[in-house]
CSV table of C-alpha atoms in Angstrom, one decimal:
chain,number,residue,atom,x,y,z
A,1,MET,CA,129.3,28.0,148.7
A,2,PRO,CA,129.7,31.6,147.8
A,3,VAL,CA,131.7,34.0,150.0
A,4,ASN,CA,129.6,35.0,153.0
A,5,ALA,CA,129.0,38.8,152.8
A,6,ASP,CA,127.7,38.8,156.5
A,7,PHE,CA,131.4,38.9,157.6
A,8,GLN,CA,131.8,42.5,156.3
A,9,GLY,CA,132.5,44.8,159.2
A,10,ARG,CA,133.3,41.9,161.6
A,11,SER,CA,136.3,42.1,163.9
A,12,PHE,CA,138.0,39.1,165.4
A,13,PRO,CA,139.5,38.8,168.9
A,14,PRO,CA,143.2,39.6,169.0
A,15,SER,CA,145.4,36.7,168.0
A,16,GLY,CA,149.0,36.0,169.1
A,17,PRO,CA,151.2,36.9,170.7
A,18,TYR,CA,153.6,36.1,167.9
A,19,ALA,CA,157.3,36.3,169.0
A,20,VAL,CA,159.6,37.9,166.5
A,21,SER,CA,163.3,36.8,166.7
A,22,ALA,CA,166.5,38.1,165.1
A,23,ALA,CA,166.7,34.8,163.3
A,24,ASP,CA,163.2,35.3,161.8
A,25,ILE,CA,164.2,38.7,160.6
A,26,ALA,CA,167.5,37.6,159.1
A,27,ALA,CA,165.9,34.7,157.2
A,28,PHE,CA,163.2,37.0,155.8
A,29,ALA,CA,165.7,39.7,154.9
A,30,ASP,CA,167.9,37.2,153.1
A,31,ALA,CA,164.9,35.8,151.2
A,32,VAL,CA,163.9,39.2,149.9
A,33,GLY,CA,167.5,40.0,149.0
A,34,SER,CA,168.1,42.8,151.6
A,35,ASP,CA,171.6,43.3,152.9
A,36,ASP,CA,170.5,46.3,155.0
A,37,PRO,CA,172.6,46.0,158.2
A,38,LEU,CA,169.5,47.1,160.3
A,39,HIS,CA,168.3,43.5,159.7
A,40,HIS,CA,171.5,41.7,160.5
A,41,ASP,CA,173.6,43.7,163.0
A,42,ALA,CA,172.1,44.6,166.4
A,43,GLU,CA,174.9,47.2,167.0
A,44,VAL,CA,174.0,49.1,163.8
A,45,ALA,CA,170.3,48.9,164.7
A,46,ARG,CA,170.9,50.2,168.2
A,47,ALA,CA,173.0,53.0,166.9
A,48,ALA,CA,170.0,54.0,164.7
A,49,GLY,CA,167.8,54.1,167.8
A,50,HIS,CA,166.2,50.7,167.7
A,51,ALA,CA,166.1,48.1,170.5
A,52,ASP,CA,167.5,45.4,168.3
A,53,VAL,CA,167.5,44.4,164.6
A,54,ILE,CA,164.4,45.5,162.7
A,55,ALA,CA,162.3,43.7,160.1
A,56,PRO,CA,162.0,44.5,156.4
A,57,PRO,CA,159.0,46.6,155.4
A,58,THR,CA,156.9,43.6,154.2
A,59,PHE,CA,157.7,41.3,157.1
A,60,ALA,CA,154.4,42.2,158.8
A,61,VAL,CA,152.6,40.1,156.3
A,62,THR,CA,153.8,36.9,158.0
A,63,LEU,CA,152.1,38.0,161.2
A,64,ALA,CA,149.0,39.4,159.4
A,65,GLN,CA,148.5,36.1,157.6
A,66,ARG,CA,148.5,34.2,160.9
A,67,CYS,CA,145.8,36.6,162.1
A,68,ASP,CA,143.8,36.0,158.9
A,69,ALA,CA,143.6,32.3,159.6
A,70,ALA,CA,140.7,32.7,162.0
A,71,TYR,CA,138.6,34.2,159.2
A,72,VAL,CA,139.7,32.4,156.0
A,73,GLN,CA,139.6,29.0,157.7
A,74,ASP,CA,136.2,29.6,159.2
A,75,PRO,CA,133.9,27.3,157.2
A,76,ASP,CA,131.1,29.9,157.5
A,77,SER,CA,133.3,32.5,155.6
A,78,GLY,CA,132.6,30.6,152.4
A,79,ILE,CA,136.3,31.2,151.3
A,80,ASP,CA,137.7,28.4,149.1
A,81,TYR,CA,141.4,29.0,149.7
A,82,SER,CA,142.4,27.1,146.6
A,83,ARG,CA,140.6,29.9,144.6
A,84,VAL,CA,142.3,32.8,146.4
A,85,VAL,CA,144.8,35.1,144.7
A,86,HIS,CA,146.4,38.1,146.4
A,87,GLY,CA,145.2,41.3,144.8
A,88,GLU,CA,146.6,44.2,146.8
A,89,GLN,CA,148.7,44.7,149.9
A,90,LYS,CA,149.5,47.8,152.0
A,91,PHE,CA,151.5,48.5,155.1
A,92,VAL,CA,151.5,51.6,157.3
A,93,HIS,CA,154.3,51.4,159.8
A,94,HIS,CA,154.0,53.2,163.1
A,95,ARG,CA,157.4,51.9,164.1
A,96,PRO,CA,159.6,49.1,162.7
A,97,ILE,CA,158.9,45.5,163.9
A,98,THR,CA,161.9,44.7,166.1
A,99,ALA,CA,163.5,41.5,167.3
A,100,GLY,CA,162.1,40.7,170.8
A,101,ASP,CA,158.6,42.0,169.9
A,102,GLU,CA,155.6,40.0,171.1
A,103,VAL,CA,153.0,41.0,168.5
A,104,LEU,CA,149.2,40.9,168.8
A,105,GLY,CA,147.0,41.2,165.8
A,106,GLU,CA,143.4,42.3,165.5
A,107,LEU,CA,141.7,41.5,162.2
A,108,THR,CA,138.7,43.4,160.8
A,109,VAL,CA,136.9,42.5,157.5
A,110,ASP,CA,136.7,45.9,156.0
A,111,SER,CA,134.8,45.0,152.8
A,112,ILE,CA,133.4,42.2,150.8
A,113,ARG,CA,132.3,42.9,147.2
A,114,SER,CA,131.5,41.0,144.1
A,115,ALA,CA,132.6,41.8,140.5
A,116,GLY,CA,132.6,39.7,137.4
A,117,GLY,CA,131.8,36.6,139.3
A,118,HIS,CA,134.7,37.0,141.7
A,119,SER,CA,134.7,38.2,145.3
A,120,MET,CA,137.1,40.8,146.6
A,121,ILE,CA,137.7,40.8,150.3
A,122,THR,CA,139.7,43.5,152.0
A,123,THR,CA,140.9,42.8,155.5
A,124,ARG,CA,142.9,45.0,157.9
A,125,THR,CA,145.1,43.8,160.7
A,126,GLU,CA,146.2,46.1,163.5
A,127,LEU,CA,149.5,44.8,164.9
A,128,THR,CA,150.4,46.0,168.4
A,129,VAL,CA,153.1,45.5,170.9
A,130,ASP,CA,152.3,46.2,174.6
A,131,GLY,CA,149.1,48.0,173.4
A,132,GLN,CA,151.1,50.4,171.1
A,133,PRO,CA,150.4,50.4,167.4
A,134,VAL,CA,153.2,48.9,165.3
A,135,CYS,CA,151.8,48.3,161.8
A,136,THR,CA,148.5,48.4,160.0
A,137,SER,CA,148.5,45.7,157.3
A,138,SER,CA,145.7,45.8,154.7
A,139,SER,CA,145.2,43.1,152.2
A,140,THR,CA,142.8,42.5,149.4
A,141,ILE,CA,142.3,38.9,148.2
A,142,VAL,CA,140.3,37.8,145.2
A,143,VAL,CA,138.3,34.6,145.4
A,144,ARG,CA,137.8,33.5,141.9
A,145,GLY,CA,134.3,32.4,141.1
A,146,GLY,CA,133.7,28.9,139.9
A,147,GLU,CA,131.0,26.9,138.1
A,148,ASP,CA,129.4,26.5,141.5
A,149,ALA,CA,129.7,30.2,142.5
B,1,MET,CA,174.4,53.1,154.2
B,2,SER,CA,173.8,56.8,154.3
B,3,THR,CA,170.4,58.4,154.7
B,4,ARG,CA,168.9,60.4,152.0
B,5,ILE,CA,168.3,64.1,152.5
B,6,ALA,CA,165.0,65.7,151.7
B,7,ALA,CA,166.5,69.0,150.5
B,8,GLU,CA,168.6,67.0,148.0
B,9,THR,CA,165.7,64.9,146.7
B,10,GLN,CA,163.2,66.0,144.1
B,11,ALA,CA,160.4,64.7,142.0
B,12,GLY,CA,161.8,62.9,139.0
B,13,ASP,CA,164.8,61.4,140.8
B,14,THR,CA,165.3,57.8,139.8
B,15,PHE,CA,167.2,54.7,141.0
B,16,GLY,CA,167.9,51.5,139.3
B,17,PRO,CA,167.1,49.6,137.2
B,18,GLN,CA,168.6,46.7,139.1
B,19,ARG,CA,168.3,43.1,138.1
B,20,VAL,CA,167.4,40.6,140.8
B,21,PRO,CA,167.6,36.9,140.1
B,22,VAL,CA,164.8,34.7,141.4
B,23,THR,CA,165.2,30.9,141.4
B,24,ARG,CA,163.2,28.0,142.8
B,25,GLU,CA,165.7,28.1,145.8
B,26,THR,CA,164.8,31.7,146.3
B,27,LEU,CA,161.1,30.8,146.6
B,28,VAL,CA,161.8,27.9,149.0
B,29,ALA,CA,163.7,30.3,151.2
B,30,TYR,CA,160.9,32.8,151.0
B,31,ALA,CA,158.3,30.1,151.8
B,32,ASP,CA,160.3,29.0,154.8
B,33,ALA,CA,160.8,32.6,156.0
B,34,SER,CA,157.2,33.7,155.5
B,35,GLY,CA,155.2,30.6,156.3
B,36,ASP,CA,153.5,30.7,152.8
B,37,GLN,CA,154.0,27.1,151.7
B,38,ASN,CA,151.5,27.2,148.8
B,39,PRO,CA,152.8,24.6,146.4
B,40,ILE,CA,152.2,26.8,143.3
B,41,HIS,CA,155.4,28.6,144.4
B,42,GLN,CA,157.5,25.4,144.6
B,43,ASP,CA,156.0,22.5,142.8
B,44,GLU,CA,156.1,22.6,139.0
B,45,ASP,CA,153.6,19.7,138.5
B,46,PHE,CA,151.2,21.2,141.0
B,47,ALA,CA,151.4,24.7,139.4
B,48,LYS,CA,150.8,23.3,135.9
B,49,GLY,CA,148.0,21.1,137.3
B,50,VAL,CA,146.1,24.2,138.3
B,51,GLY,CA,146.5,25.9,135.0
B,52,LEU,CA,149.6,28.1,135.6
B,53,PRO,CA,152.4,28.2,133.0
B,54,ASP,CA,155.0,27.1,135.6
B,55,VAL,CA,156.0,27.8,139.2
B,56,ILE,CA,155.2,31.4,140.1
B,57,ALA,CA,156.9,33.6,142.7
B,58,HIS,CA,155.0,34.7,145.8
B,59,GLY,CA,153.5,38.1,145.1
B,60,MET,CA,154.9,39.1,148.5
B,61,TRP,CA,158.4,37.9,147.4
B,62,THR,CA,158.2,40.4,144.6
B,63,MET,CA,156.9,43.2,146.8
B,64,GLY,CA,159.6,42.3,149.3
B,65,ALA,CA,162.3,42.6,146.7
B,66,ALA,CA,160.9,46.0,145.8
B,67,GLY,CA,161.0,46.9,149.5
B,68,SER,CA,164.6,46.0,149.7
B,69,ALA,CA,165.4,48.3,146.7
B,70,VAL,CA,163.5,51.2,148.3
B,71,SER,CA,165.1,50.6,151.7
B,72,ALA,CA,168.6,50.7,150.1
B,73,TRP,CA,167.8,53.9,148.2
B,74,ALA,CA,166.3,55.6,151.3
B,75,GLY,CA,169.2,54.6,153.6
B,76,GLY,CA,167.6,52.0,155.8
B,77,ALA,CA,164.5,49.8,156.2
B,78,ASP,CA,163.2,52.0,159.0
B,79,ARG,CA,162.7,54.8,156.5
B,80,VAL,CA,159.9,53.1,154.7
B,81,VAL,CA,156.8,54.3,156.6
B,82,GLU,CA,154.1,53.3,154.0
B,83,PHE,CA,154.3,50.7,151.3
B,84,GLY,CA,151.5,49.4,149.1
B,85,THR,CA,151.0,47.6,145.8
B,86,ARG,CA,148.6,45.8,143.5
B,87,PHE,CA,149.6,42.4,142.1
B,88,THR,CA,149.0,42.6,138.4
B,89,LYS,CA,150.9,39.7,136.9
B,90,PRO,CA,152.7,36.7,138.2
B,91,VAL,CA,156.5,36.2,138.0
B,92,VAL,CA,157.0,32.9,136.3
B,93,VAL,CA,160.0,31.0,137.6
B,94,PRO,CA,161.1,28.1,135.3
B,95,ALA,CA,163.6,25.5,136.5
B,96,ASP,CA,166.6,27.6,135.3
B,97,GLY,CA,165.4,30.6,137.2
B,98,ALA,CA,164.2,34.1,136.2
B,99,GLU,CA,165.0,37.7,136.8
B,100,VAL,CA,163.1,40.8,137.8
B,101,GLU,CA,164.1,44.4,137.1
B,102,ILE,CA,163.4,46.9,139.8
B,103,ALA,CA,163.5,50.7,139.3
B,104,GLY,CA,162.1,53.7,141.3
B,105,THR,CA,161.0,57.2,140.6
B,106,VAL,CA,160.3,59.9,143.1
B,107,LYS,CA,156.8,61.2,142.5
B,108,SER,CA,156.7,64.0,145.1
B,109,VAL,CA,158.6,65.4,148.1
B,110,ASP,CA,157.0,67.0,151.2
B,111,PRO,CA,159.8,69.3,152.4
B,112,GLU,CA,158.2,70.0,155.8
B,113,ALA,CA,157.5,66.4,156.7
B,114,ARG,CA,160.8,65.4,154.8
B,115,ARG,CA,158.9,62.6,153.2
B,116,ALA,CA,159.1,61.4,149.6
B,117,VAL,CA,156.6,59.2,147.7
B,118,VAL,CA,158.4,56.8,145.4
B,119,GLU,CA,156.8,54.7,142.7
B,120,VAL,CA,158.6,51.4,142.2
B,121,THR,CA,158.4,49.6,138.9
B,122,VAL,CA,159.0,45.9,138.8
B,123,THR,CA,159.1,44.0,135.5
B,124,ALA,CA,159.7,40.4,134.5
B,125,GLY,CA,160.3,39.5,130.9
B,126,GLY,CA,159.3,43.0,130.0
B,127,ASP,CA,155.9,42.9,131.7
B,128,LYS,CA,155.0,45.0,134.7
B,129,VAL,CA,154.2,42.7,137.6
B,130,LEU,CA,153.2,45.2,140.2
B,131,GLY,CA,150.7,48.1,139.8
B,132,ARG,CA,150.7,51.3,141.8
B,133,CYS,CA,153.6,50.2,143.9
B,134,LEU,CA,154.1,53.3,146.1
B,135,ALA,CA,156.4,53.8,149.1
B,136,THR,CA,156.3,56.7,151.4
B,137,VAL,CA,159.9,57.2,152.7
B,138,GLN,CA,161.1,59.3,155.6
B,139,LEU,CA,164.1,61.4,154.7
B,140,ASP,CA,166.4,63.5,156.8
């Protein structure tokens, strides 16, 4: 089944809350090779004006991908995840994601377009804590066309 | 880590290149930390079975490593206010590991907002693996 273009413009109900812990942040920072003390030392983070340790700039993808699930796993979306590759990613941070945050994410399908037999889908996830914006994560995935596409 | 000063930063400033090793263990750690357990990033037989040359790194691992380099240059992760990229080529990670090279160039500085736009270049085996990798960084 081809990608269903009817989803363009659709917004999904907020998902979450997703709790962010200091351990989550430390494991992610270690995995991307960051020794920034803002990820590891709450005292240093507080001295810099944060409530606790803060996440690396790409950590938000872990939350955004959980919000994406409602869309990409919807059988009506027509997305064959085994054909998906990540094309583009962008984050706009309104404030750093911080240990102790309970994050809600609201997903919107901004565009669905076809090119060369492939489908390009751009989604945007607005991440908030207590109603305040924290991060806007935008992602473009490419669904490679197949013989049945 | 000291914070970078806008008045002391100008277009053309560079950092790196720094070499960052990436092994299968790195990718398992990233998979566990991120929740992205796609087997193409861990299982050589699976990766080759879907037509890849070998295990490939998560694109988001590569972007994350670039983010770590920008954060270190800027003086803290909280300085990175915008960060985007295209994923142009995979980083192939054979059993004995691989290496990426990360470098940055300041493209512009806004002295009033004290913000710099930095272009990050990441290569693996001489090939650019990220395209238009741009970070907007808050300076002092």
